mmCIF file of C-alpha atoms in Angstrom:
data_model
loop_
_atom_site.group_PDB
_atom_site.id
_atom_site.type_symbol
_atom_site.label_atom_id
_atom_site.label_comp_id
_atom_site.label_asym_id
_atom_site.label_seq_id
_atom_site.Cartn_x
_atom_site.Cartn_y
_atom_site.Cartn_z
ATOM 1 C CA UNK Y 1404 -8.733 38.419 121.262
ATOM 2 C CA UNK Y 1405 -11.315 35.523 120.802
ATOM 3 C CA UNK Y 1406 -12.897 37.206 118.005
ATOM 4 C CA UNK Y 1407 -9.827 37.716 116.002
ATOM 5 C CA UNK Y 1408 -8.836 33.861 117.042
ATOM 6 C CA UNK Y 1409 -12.088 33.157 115.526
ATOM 7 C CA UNK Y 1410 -12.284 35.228 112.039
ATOM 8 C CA UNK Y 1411 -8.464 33.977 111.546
ATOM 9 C CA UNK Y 1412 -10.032 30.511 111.776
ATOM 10 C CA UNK Y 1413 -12.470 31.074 109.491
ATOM 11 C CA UNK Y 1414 -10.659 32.851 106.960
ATOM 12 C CA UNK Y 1415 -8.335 29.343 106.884
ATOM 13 C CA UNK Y 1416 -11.007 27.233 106.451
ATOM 14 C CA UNK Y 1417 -12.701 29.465 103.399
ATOM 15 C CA UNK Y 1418 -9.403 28.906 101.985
ATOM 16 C CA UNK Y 1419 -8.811 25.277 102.677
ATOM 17 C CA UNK Y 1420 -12.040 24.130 101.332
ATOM 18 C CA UNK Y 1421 -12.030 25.019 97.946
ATOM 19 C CA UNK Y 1422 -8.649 23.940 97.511
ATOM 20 C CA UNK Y 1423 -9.493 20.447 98.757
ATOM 21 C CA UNK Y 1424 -12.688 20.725 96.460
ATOM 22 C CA UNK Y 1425 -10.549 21.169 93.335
ATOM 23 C CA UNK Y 1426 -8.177 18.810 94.332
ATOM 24 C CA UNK Y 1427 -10.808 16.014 93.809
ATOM 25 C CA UNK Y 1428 -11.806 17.429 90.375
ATOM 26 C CA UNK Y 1429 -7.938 17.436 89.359
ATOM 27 C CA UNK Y 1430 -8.212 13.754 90.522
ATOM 28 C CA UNK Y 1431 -11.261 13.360 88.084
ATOM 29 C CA UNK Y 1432 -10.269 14.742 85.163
ATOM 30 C CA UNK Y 1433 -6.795 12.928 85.387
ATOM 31 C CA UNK Y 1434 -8.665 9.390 86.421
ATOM 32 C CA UNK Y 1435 -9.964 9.017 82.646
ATOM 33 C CA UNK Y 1436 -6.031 8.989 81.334
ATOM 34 C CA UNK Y 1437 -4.719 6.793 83.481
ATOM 35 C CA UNK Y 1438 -7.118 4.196 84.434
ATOM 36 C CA UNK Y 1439 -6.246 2.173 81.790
ATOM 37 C CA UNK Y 1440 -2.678 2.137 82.344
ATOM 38 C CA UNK Y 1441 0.187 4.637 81.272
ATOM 39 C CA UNK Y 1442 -0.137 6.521 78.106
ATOM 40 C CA UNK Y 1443 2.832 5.113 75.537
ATOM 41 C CA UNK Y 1444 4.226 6.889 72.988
ATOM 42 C CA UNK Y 1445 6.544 5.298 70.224
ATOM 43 C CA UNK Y 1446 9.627 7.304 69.128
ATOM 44 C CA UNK Y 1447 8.789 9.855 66.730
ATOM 45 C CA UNK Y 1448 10.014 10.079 62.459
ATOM 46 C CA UNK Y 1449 13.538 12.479 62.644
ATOM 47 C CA UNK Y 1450 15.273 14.378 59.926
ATOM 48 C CA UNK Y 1451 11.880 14.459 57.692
ATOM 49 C CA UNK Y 1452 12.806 15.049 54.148
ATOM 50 C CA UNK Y 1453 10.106 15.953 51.236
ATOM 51 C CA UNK Y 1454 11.463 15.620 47.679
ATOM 52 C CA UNK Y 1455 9.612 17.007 44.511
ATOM 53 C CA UNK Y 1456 8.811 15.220 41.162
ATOM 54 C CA UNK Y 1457 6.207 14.878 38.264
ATOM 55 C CA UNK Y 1458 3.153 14.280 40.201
ATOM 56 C CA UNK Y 1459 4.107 12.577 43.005
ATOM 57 C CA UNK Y 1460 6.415 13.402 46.281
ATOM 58 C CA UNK Y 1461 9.278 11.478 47.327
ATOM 59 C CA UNK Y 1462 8.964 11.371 51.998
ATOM 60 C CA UNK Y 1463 12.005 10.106 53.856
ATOM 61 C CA UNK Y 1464 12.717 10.176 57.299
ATOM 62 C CA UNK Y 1465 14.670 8.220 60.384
ATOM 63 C CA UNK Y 1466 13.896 6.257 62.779
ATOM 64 C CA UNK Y 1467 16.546 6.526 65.386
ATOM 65 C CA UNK Y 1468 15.925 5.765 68.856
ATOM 66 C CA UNK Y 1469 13.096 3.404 69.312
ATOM 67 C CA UNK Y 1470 13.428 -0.279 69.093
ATOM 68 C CA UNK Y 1471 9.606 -0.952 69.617
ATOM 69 C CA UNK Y 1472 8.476 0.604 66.273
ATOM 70 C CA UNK Y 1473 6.661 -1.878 63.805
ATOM 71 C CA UNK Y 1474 5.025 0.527 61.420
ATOM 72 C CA UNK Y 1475 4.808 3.856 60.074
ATOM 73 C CA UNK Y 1476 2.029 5.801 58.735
ATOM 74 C CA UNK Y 1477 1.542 8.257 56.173
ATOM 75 C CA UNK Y 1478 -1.423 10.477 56.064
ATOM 76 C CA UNK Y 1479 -1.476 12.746 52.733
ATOM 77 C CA UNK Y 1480 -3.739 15.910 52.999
ATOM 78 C CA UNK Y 1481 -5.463 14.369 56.105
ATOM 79 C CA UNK Y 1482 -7.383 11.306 53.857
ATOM 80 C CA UNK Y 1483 -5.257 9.106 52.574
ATOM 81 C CA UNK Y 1484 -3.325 6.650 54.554
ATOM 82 C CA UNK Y 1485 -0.314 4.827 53.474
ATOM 83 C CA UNK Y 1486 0.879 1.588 55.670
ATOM 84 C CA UNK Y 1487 4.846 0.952 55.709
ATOM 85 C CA UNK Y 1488 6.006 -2.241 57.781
ATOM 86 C CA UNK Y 1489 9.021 -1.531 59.703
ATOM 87 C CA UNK Y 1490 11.789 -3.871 60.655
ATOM 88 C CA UNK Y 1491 14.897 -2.328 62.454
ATOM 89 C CA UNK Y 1492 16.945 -5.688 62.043
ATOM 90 C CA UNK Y 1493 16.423 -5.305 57.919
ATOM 91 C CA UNK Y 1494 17.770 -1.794 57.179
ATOM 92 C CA UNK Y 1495 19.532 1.319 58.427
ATOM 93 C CA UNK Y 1496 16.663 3.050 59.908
ATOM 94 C CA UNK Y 1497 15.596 4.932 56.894
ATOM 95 C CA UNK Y 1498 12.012 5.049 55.723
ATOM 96 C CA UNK Y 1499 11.630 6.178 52.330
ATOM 97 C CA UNK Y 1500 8.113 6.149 50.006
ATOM 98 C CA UNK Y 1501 7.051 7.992 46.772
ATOM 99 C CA UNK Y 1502 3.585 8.823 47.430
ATOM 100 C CA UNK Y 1503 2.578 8.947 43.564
ATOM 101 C CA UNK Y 1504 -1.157 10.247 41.646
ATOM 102 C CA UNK Y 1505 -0.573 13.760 43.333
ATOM 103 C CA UNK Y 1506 -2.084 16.888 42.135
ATOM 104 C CA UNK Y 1507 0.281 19.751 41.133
ATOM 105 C CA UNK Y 1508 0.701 21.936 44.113
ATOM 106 C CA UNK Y 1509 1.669 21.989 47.862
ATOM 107 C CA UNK Y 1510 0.906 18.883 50.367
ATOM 108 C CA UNK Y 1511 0.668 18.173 53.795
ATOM 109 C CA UNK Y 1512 2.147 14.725 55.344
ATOM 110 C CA UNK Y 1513 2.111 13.413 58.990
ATOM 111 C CA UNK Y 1514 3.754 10.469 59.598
ATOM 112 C CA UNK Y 1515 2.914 8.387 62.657
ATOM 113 C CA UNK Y 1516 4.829 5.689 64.235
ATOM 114 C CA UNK Y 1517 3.525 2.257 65.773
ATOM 115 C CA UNK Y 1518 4.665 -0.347 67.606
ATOM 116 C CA UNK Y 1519 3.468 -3.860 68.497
ATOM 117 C CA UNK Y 1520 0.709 -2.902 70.863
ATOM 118 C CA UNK Y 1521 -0.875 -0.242 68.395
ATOM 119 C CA UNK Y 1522 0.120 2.446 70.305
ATOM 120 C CA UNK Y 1523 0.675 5.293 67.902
ATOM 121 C CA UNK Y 1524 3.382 8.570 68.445
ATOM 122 C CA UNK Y 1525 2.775 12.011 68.428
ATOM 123 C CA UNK Y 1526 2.663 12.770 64.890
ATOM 124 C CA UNK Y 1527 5.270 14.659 62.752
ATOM 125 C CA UNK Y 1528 4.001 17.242 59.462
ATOM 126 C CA UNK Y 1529 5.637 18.790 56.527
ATOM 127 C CA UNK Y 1530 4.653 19.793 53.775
ATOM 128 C CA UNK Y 1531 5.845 18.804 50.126
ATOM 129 C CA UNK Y 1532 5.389 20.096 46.324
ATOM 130 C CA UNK Y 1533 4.547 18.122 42.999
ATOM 131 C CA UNK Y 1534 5.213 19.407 39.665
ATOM 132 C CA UNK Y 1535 2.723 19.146 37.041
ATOM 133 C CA UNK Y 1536 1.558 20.266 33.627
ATOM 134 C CA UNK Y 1537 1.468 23.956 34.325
ATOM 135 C CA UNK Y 1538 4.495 23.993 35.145
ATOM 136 C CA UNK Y 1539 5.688 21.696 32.263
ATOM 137 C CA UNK Y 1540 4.284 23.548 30.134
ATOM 138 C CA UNK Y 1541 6.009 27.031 31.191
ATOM 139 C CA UNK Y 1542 9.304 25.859 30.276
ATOM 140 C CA UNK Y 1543 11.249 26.525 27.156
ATOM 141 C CA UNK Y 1544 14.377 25.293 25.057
ATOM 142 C CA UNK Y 1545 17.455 27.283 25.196
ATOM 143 C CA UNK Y 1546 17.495 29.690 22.269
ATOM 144 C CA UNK Y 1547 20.237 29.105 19.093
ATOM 145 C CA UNK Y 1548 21.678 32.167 18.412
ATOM 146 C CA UNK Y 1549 23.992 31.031 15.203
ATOM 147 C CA UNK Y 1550 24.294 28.150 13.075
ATOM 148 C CA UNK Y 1551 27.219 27.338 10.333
ATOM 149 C CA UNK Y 1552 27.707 24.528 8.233
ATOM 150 C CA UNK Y 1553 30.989 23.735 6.890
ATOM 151 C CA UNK Y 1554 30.325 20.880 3.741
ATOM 152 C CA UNK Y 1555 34.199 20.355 3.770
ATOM 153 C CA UNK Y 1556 34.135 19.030 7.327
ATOM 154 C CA UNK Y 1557 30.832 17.808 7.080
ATOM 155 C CA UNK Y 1558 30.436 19.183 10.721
ATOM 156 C CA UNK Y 1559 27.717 21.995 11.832
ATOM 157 C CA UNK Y 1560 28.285 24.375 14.480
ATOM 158 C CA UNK Y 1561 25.656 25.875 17.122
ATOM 159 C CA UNK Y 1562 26.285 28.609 18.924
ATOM 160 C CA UNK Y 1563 23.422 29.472 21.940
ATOM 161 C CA UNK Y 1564 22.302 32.046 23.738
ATOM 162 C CA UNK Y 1565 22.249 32.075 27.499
ATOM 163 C CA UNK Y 1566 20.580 29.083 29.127
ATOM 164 C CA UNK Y 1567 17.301 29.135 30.761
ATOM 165 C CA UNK Y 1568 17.096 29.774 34.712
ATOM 166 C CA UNK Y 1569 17.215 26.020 36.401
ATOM 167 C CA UNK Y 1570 18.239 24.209 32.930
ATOM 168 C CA UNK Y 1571 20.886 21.529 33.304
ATOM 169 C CA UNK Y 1572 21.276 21.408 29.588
ATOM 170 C CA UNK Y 1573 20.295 20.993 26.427
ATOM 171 C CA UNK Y 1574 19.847 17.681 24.672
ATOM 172 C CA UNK Y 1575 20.685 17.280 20.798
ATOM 173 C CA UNK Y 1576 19.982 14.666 18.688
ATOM 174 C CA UNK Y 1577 20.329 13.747 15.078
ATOM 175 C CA UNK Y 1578 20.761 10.950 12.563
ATOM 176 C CA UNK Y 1579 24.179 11.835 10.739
ATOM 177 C CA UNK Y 1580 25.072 11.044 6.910
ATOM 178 C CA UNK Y 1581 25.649 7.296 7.883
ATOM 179 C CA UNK Y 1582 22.180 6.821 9.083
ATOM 180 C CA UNK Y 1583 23.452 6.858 12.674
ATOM 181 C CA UNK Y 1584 21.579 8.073 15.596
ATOM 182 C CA UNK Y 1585 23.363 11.038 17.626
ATOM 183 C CA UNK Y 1586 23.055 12.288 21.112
ATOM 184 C CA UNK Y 1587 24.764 14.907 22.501
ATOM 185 C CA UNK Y 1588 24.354 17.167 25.659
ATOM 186 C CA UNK Y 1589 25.185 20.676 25.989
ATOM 187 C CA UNK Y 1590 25.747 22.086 29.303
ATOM 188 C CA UNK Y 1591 24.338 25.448 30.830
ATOM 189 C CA UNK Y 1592 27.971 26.897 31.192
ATOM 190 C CA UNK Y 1593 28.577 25.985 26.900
ATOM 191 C CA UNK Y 1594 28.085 28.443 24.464
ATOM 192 C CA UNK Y 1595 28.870 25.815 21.359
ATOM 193 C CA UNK Y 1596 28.510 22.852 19.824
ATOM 194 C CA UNK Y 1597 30.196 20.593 16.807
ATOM 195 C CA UNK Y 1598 27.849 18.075 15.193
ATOM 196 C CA UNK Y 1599 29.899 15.884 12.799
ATOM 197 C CA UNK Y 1600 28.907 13.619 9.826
ATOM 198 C CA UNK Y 1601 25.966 15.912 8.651
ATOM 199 C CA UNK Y 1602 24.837 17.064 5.604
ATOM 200 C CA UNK Y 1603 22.643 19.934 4.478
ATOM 201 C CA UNK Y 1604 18.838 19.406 5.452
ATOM 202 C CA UNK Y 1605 19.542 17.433 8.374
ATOM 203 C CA UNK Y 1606 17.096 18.020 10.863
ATOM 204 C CA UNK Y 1607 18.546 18.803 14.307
ATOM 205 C CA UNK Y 1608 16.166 17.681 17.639
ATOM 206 C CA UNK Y 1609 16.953 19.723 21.076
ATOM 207 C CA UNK Y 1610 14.986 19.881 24.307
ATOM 208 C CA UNK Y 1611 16.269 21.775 27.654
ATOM 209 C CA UNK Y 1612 16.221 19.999 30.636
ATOM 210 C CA UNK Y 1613 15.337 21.649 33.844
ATOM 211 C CA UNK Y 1614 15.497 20.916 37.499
ATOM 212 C CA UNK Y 1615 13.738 23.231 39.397
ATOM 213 C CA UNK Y 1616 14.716 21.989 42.312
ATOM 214 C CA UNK Y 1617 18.449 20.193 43.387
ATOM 215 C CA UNK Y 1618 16.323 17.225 45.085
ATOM 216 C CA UNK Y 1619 13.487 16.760 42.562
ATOM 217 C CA UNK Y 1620 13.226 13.365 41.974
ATOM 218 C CA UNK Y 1621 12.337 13.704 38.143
ATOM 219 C CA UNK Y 1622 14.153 16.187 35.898
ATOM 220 C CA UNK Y 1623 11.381 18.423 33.229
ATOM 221 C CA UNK Y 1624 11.590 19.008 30.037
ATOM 222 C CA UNK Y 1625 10.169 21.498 27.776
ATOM 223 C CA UNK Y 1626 8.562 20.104 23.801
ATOM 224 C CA UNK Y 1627 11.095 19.179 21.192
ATOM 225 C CA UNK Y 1628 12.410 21.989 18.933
ATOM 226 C CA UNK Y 1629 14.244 21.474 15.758
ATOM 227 C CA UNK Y 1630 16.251 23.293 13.513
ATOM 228 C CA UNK Y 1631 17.364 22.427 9.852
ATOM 229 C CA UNK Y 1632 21.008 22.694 8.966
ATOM 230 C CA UNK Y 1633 22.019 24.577 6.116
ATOM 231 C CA UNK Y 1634 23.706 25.034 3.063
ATOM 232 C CA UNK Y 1635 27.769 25.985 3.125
ATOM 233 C CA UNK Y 1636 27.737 29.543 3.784
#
């Protein structure tokens, strides 16, 4: 009986003392966080929203819950920084900046918070897209499928073919038989279009807009075609 008193005792203590052992190196490891008081956190960026244009992204976000933010931070592609002051008391909550001088192509952003005592959130990524020349330069004008000129009207007709994926029209300009400057736009869903006061050998200017995205920032165009009206058929 004394023996197994004895084994049972020191089967507890083989137990005990490593478990007191690596309680003191839990103590350790935490010791280095908190000696210097508690770890803060400012309120993180909410809602993040990334919108495209011409070289250069437009970054919005909110700022919802924390009254002790000062100042935001955004870091493009992990080098550069961008400083934005923040005053709760002088707008909605809304953060907005167009990061511009991008490169054509995909981007990561974190935004930071800070408030008064430099103490910086956790940080917040996404990733945003600038258009640039290769795309530009992929795009093309809506096609003209028909032209008629009728020299009693003095009006010319242009009937199109279907519009380019992501157009949101067509513009047309023109100086008419009064020396007048013209504008008009034709819309994806169109098929035709009257140009009045013109004469035979006007020249006729068009260019297809695009938006290749509903929240770009900046709408695209493709290079300026033209087309010469023609005699009375």
């Amino acid at each position: 009986m004394n023996r197994t008193i004895f084994l049972k005792r020191l089967f507890l203590w083989g137990v005990l003392i490593p478990s007191l052992c690596a309680c003191g190196g839990m103590d350790e490891t935490y010791k280095e966080f908190i000696e210097n008081g508690e770890i803060v956190y400012p309120g993180r960026a909410d809602s993040v929203k990334l919108r495209p244009g011409y070289l250069r992204v437009e970054a919005k976000w909110e700022l919802i819950s924390d009254p002790t933010i000062t100042r935001c931070q955004l870091v493009v592609d992990g080098r550069e920084q961008i400083d934005i002051p923040f005053d709760r008391t002088a707008g909605s909550g809304v953060v907005t900046r167009i990061v511009e001088n991008l490169s054509e192509g995909s981007h990561v952003f974190d935004i930071y918070t800070f408030d008064a005592e430099g103490n910086r959130s956790i940080g917040v990524e996404a990733v945003g897209f600038a258009y640039g020349p290769n795309y530009t330069e992929s795009l093309y004008n809506r096609s003209i499928q028909r032209i008629a000129f009728d020299s009693q009207a003095s009006e010319v007709t242009l009937r199109w073919k279907m519009s380019p994926e992501s157009s949101v029209g067509t513009e047309i300009s023109y100086t008419d038989a009064e020396g007048v400057s013209r504008q008009k736009m034709l819309l994806p869903e169109e098929s035709t279009i009257t140009l009045e006061k013109v004469e035979p050998g006007t020249e006729i200017r068009y260019q297809t807009v695009f938006m290749p995205d509903e929240e770009a920032i900046d709408s695209f165009r493709a290079a300026v075609s033209t087309v010469t009206v023609p005699a009375d058929e």
